[in-house]
Every structure is written in structure tokens, then in C-alpha cells.
PDB file of C-alpha atoms and ligand atoms in Angstrom:
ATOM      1  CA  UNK X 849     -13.325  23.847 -10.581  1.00  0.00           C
ATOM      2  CA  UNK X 850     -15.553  22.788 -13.472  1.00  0.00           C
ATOM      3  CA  UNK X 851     -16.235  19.100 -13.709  1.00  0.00           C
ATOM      4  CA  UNK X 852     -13.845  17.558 -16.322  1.00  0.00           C
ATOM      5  CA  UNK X 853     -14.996  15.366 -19.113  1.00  0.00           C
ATOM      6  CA  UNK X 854     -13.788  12.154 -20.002  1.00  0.00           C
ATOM      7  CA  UNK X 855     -12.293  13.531 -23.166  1.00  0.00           C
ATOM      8  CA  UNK X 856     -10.371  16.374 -21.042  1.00  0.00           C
ATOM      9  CA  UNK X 857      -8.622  13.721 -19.063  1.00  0.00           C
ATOM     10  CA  UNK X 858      -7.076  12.318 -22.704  1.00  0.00           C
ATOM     11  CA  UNK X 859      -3.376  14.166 -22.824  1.00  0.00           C
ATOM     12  CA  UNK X 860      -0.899  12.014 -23.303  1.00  0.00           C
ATOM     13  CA  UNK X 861       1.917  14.898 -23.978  1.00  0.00           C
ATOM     14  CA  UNK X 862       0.957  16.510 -20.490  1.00  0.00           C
ATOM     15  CA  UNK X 863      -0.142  19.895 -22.559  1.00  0.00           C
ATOM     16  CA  UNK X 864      -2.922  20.665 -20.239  1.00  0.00           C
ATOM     17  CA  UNK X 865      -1.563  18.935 -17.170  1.00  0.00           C
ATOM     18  CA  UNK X 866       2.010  19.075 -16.803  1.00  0.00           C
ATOM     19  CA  UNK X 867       2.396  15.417 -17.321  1.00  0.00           C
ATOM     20  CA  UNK X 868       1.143  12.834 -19.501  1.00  0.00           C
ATOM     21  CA  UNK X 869      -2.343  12.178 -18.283  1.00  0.00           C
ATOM     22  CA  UNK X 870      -4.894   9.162 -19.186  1.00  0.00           C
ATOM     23  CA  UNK X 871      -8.699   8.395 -18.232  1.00  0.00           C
ATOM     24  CA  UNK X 872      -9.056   5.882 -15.859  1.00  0.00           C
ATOM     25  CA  UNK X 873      -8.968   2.739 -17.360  1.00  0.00           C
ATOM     26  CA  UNK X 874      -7.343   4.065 -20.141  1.00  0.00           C
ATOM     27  CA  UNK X 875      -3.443   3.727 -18.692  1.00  0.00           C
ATOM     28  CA  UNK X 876      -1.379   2.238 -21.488  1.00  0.00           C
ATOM     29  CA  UNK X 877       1.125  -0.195 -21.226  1.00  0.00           C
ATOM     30  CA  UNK X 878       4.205  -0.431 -18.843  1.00  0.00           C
ATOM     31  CA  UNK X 879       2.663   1.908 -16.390  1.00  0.00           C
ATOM     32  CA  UNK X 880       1.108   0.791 -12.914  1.00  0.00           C
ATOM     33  CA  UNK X 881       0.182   2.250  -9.749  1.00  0.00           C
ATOM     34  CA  UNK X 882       2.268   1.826  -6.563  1.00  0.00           C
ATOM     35  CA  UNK X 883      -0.064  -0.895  -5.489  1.00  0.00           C
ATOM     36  CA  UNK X 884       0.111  -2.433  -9.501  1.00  0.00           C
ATOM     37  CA  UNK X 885       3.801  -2.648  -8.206  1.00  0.00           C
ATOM     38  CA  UNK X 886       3.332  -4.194  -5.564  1.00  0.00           C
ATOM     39  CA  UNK X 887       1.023  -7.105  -6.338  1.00  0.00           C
ATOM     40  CA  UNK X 888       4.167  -7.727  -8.537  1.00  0.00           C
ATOM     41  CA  UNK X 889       7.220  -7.653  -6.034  1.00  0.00           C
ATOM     42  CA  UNK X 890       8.024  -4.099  -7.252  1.00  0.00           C
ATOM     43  CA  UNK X 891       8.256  -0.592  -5.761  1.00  0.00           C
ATOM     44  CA  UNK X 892       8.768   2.623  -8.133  1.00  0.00           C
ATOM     45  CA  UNK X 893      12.208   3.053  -6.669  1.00  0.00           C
ATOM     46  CA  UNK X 894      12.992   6.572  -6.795  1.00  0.00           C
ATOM     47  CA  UNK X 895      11.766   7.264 -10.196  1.00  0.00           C
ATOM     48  CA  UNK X 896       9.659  10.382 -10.721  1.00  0.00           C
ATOM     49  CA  UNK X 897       5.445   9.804 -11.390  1.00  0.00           C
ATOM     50  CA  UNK X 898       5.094   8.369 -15.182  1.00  0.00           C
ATOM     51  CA  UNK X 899       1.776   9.867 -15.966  1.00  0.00           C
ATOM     52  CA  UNK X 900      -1.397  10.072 -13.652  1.00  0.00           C
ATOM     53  CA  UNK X 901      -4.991   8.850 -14.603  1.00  0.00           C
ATOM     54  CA  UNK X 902      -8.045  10.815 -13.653  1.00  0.00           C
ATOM     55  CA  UNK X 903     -11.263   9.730 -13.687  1.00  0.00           C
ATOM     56  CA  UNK X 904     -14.053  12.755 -13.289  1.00  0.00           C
ATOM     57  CA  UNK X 905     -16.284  13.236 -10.103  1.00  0.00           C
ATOM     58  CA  UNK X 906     -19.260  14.970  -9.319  1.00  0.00           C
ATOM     59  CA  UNK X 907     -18.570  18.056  -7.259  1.00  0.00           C
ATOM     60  CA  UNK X 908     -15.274  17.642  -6.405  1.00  0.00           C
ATOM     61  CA  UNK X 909     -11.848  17.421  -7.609  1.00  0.00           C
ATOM     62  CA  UNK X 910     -11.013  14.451 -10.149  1.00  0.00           C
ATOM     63  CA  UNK X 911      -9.966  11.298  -8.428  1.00  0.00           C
ATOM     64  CA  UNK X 912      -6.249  11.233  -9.201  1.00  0.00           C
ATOM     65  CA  UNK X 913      -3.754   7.990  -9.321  1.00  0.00           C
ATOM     66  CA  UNK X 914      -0.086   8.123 -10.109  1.00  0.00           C
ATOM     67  CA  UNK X 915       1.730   5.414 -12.354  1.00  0.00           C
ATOM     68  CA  UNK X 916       5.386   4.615 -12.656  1.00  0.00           C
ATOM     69  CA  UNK X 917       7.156   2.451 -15.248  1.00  0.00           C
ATOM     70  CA  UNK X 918       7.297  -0.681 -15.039  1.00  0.00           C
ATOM     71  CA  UNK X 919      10.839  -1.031 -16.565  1.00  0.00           C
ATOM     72  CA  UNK X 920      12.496   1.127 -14.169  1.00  0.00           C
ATOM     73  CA  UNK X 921      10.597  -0.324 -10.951  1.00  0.00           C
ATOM     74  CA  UNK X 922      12.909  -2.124  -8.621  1.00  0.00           C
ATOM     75  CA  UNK X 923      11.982  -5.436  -6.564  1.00  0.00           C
ATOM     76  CA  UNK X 924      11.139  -4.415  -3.331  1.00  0.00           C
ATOM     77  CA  UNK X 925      13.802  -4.790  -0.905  1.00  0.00           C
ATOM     78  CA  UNK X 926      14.158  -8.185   1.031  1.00  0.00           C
ATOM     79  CA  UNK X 927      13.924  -8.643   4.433  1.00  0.00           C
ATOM     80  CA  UNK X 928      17.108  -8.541   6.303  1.00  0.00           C
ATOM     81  CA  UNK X 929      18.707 -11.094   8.576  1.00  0.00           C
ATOM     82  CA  UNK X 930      18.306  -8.245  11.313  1.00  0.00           C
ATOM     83  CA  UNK X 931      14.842  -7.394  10.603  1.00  0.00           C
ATOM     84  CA  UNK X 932      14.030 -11.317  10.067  1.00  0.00           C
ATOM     85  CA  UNK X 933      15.682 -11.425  13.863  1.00  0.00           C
ATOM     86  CA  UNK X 934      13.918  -8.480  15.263  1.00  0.00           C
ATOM     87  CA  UNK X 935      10.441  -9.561  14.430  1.00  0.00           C
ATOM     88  CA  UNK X 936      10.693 -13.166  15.774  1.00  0.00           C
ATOM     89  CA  UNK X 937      11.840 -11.253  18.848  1.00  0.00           C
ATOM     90  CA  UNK X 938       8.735  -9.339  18.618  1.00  0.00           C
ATOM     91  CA  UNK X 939       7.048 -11.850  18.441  1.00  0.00           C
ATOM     92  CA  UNK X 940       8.248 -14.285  21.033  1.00  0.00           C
ATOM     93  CA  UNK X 941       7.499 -11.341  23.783  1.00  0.00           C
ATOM     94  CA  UNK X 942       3.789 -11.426  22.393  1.00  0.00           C
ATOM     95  CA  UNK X 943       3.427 -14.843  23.393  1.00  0.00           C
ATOM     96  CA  UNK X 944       5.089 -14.968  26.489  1.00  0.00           C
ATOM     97  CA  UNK X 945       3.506 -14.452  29.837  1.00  0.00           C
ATOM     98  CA  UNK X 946       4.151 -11.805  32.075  1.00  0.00           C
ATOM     99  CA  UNK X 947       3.130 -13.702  35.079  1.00  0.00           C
ATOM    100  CA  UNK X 948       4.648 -17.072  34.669  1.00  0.00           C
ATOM    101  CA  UNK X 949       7.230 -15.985  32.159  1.00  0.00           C
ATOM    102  CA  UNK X 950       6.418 -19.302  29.783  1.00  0.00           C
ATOM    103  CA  UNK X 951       5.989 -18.939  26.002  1.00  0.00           C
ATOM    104  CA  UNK X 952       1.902 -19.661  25.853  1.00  0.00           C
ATOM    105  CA  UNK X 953       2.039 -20.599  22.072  1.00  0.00           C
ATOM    106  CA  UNK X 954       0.099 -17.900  21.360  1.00  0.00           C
ATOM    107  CA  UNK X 955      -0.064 -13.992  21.570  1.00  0.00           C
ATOM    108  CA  UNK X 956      -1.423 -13.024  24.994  1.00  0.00           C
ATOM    109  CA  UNK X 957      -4.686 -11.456  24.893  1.00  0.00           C
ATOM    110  CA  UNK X 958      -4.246  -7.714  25.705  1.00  0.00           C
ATOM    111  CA  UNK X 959      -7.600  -8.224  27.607  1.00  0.00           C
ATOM    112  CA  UNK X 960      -5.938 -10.591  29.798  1.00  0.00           C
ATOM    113  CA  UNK X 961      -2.661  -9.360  30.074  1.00  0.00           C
ATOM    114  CA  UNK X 962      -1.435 -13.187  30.755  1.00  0.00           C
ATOM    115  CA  UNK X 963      -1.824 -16.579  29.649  1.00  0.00           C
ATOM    116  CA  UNK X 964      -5.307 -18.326  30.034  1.00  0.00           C
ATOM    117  CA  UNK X 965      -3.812 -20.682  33.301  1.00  0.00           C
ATOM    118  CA  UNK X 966      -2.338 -17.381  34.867  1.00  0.00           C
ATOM    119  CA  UNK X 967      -6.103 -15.566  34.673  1.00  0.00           C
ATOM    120  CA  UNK X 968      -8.477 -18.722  35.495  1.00  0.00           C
ATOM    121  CA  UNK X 969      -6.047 -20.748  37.636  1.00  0.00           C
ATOM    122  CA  UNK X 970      -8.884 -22.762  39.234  1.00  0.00           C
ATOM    123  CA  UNK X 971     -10.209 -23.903  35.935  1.00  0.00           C
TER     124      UNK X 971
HETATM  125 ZN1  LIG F1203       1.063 -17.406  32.657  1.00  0.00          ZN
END
């Protein structure tokens, strides 16, 4: 592949590239990558890739990143009352013990394998 320019990664009507494509840096308004999104409570919610930004490298392919509008992003999904339960489920079975069964307060070391009494009782 020969090494793209700066210049050749400027086509906003997607001529060259299928779809409208920007330098890096260069993304215009309203677009963001999936971790842009993100940061923002957002997820691209089934839309189809916006444009894509590539910036040039040496030797290899350009580095590619995909942006989605803004406008039709959707706020990523709160947690259910279900998964809320499952995970404090999780969690309690981290902390307790398998060899005294008693919630230790904190996650039992996998090194261990049971609470800090259980492994040094004479201590
Ligand atoms: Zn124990």
C-alpha cells in the first residue's frame, strides 16, 4: 500500500473511500468515536459508522477510527434491577469464606483461598 498523505485522508463525500473520511484531528462536528460516546453516557445504538478518520503511518496501513453521530447516539442502557441483584450476589460470594462461611468484609484473596483468621489461626 503506498503511504497516504495527510491531504489524501481529506474526503468528506467518501469519493475515494466509500465513506466520508477526515484526518485525524480533523473530525468535524457531531461526530465521536465509540469511546467519545461513552465519556458522554452514549453508545452509537445501531446506527451505521458516520465517517472514519485516518491518520497516516509509516509502513503500515493507516490507523483507522470510526465516528457515529452524535444526534442519533442513544444513552447507554441502565443497569437493571436483575443485573443490580446479580452483581451484589457476585459480590457477596467474593467476600465470603469458604472455610468459616462468614462474610470477611472483603474479597478473599485467591492466594489464600479463605479469610485471613481461617489461614493464620494462631495469629
Ligand atoms: Zn474464614
Amino acid at each position: 500500500m503506498t503511504r497516504l498523505t495527510l491531504a489524501d485522508c481529506f474526503d468528506p463525500t467518501g469519493e475515494r473511500f466509500g465513506i466520508p473520511t477526515y484526518p485525524w484531528t480533523y473530525a468535524p462536528d457531531g461526530l465521536a468515536t465509540r469511546r467519545q460516546l461513552r465519556a458522554r453516557g452514549l453508545r452509537p445504538g445501531g446506527q451505521d459508522i458516520a465517517a472514519q478518520l485516518l491518520r497516516p503511518r509509516r509502513r503500515r496501513g493507516p490507523l483507522t477510527a470510526y465516528l457515529y453521530r452524535i444526534d442519533r447516539a442513544k444513552p447507554v442502557r441502565a443497569m437493571t434491577l436483575a443485573k443490580r441483584a446479580a452483581l451484589a450476589k457476585a459480590n457477596t460470594a467474593r467476600r465470603t469464606c469458604p472455610e468459616c462461611r462468614r462474610d470477611a468484609g472483603y474479597a478473599i484473596p485467591t492466594s489464600l483461598g479463605m479469610c485471613t483468621p481461617c489461614a493464620y489461626p494462631e495469629e
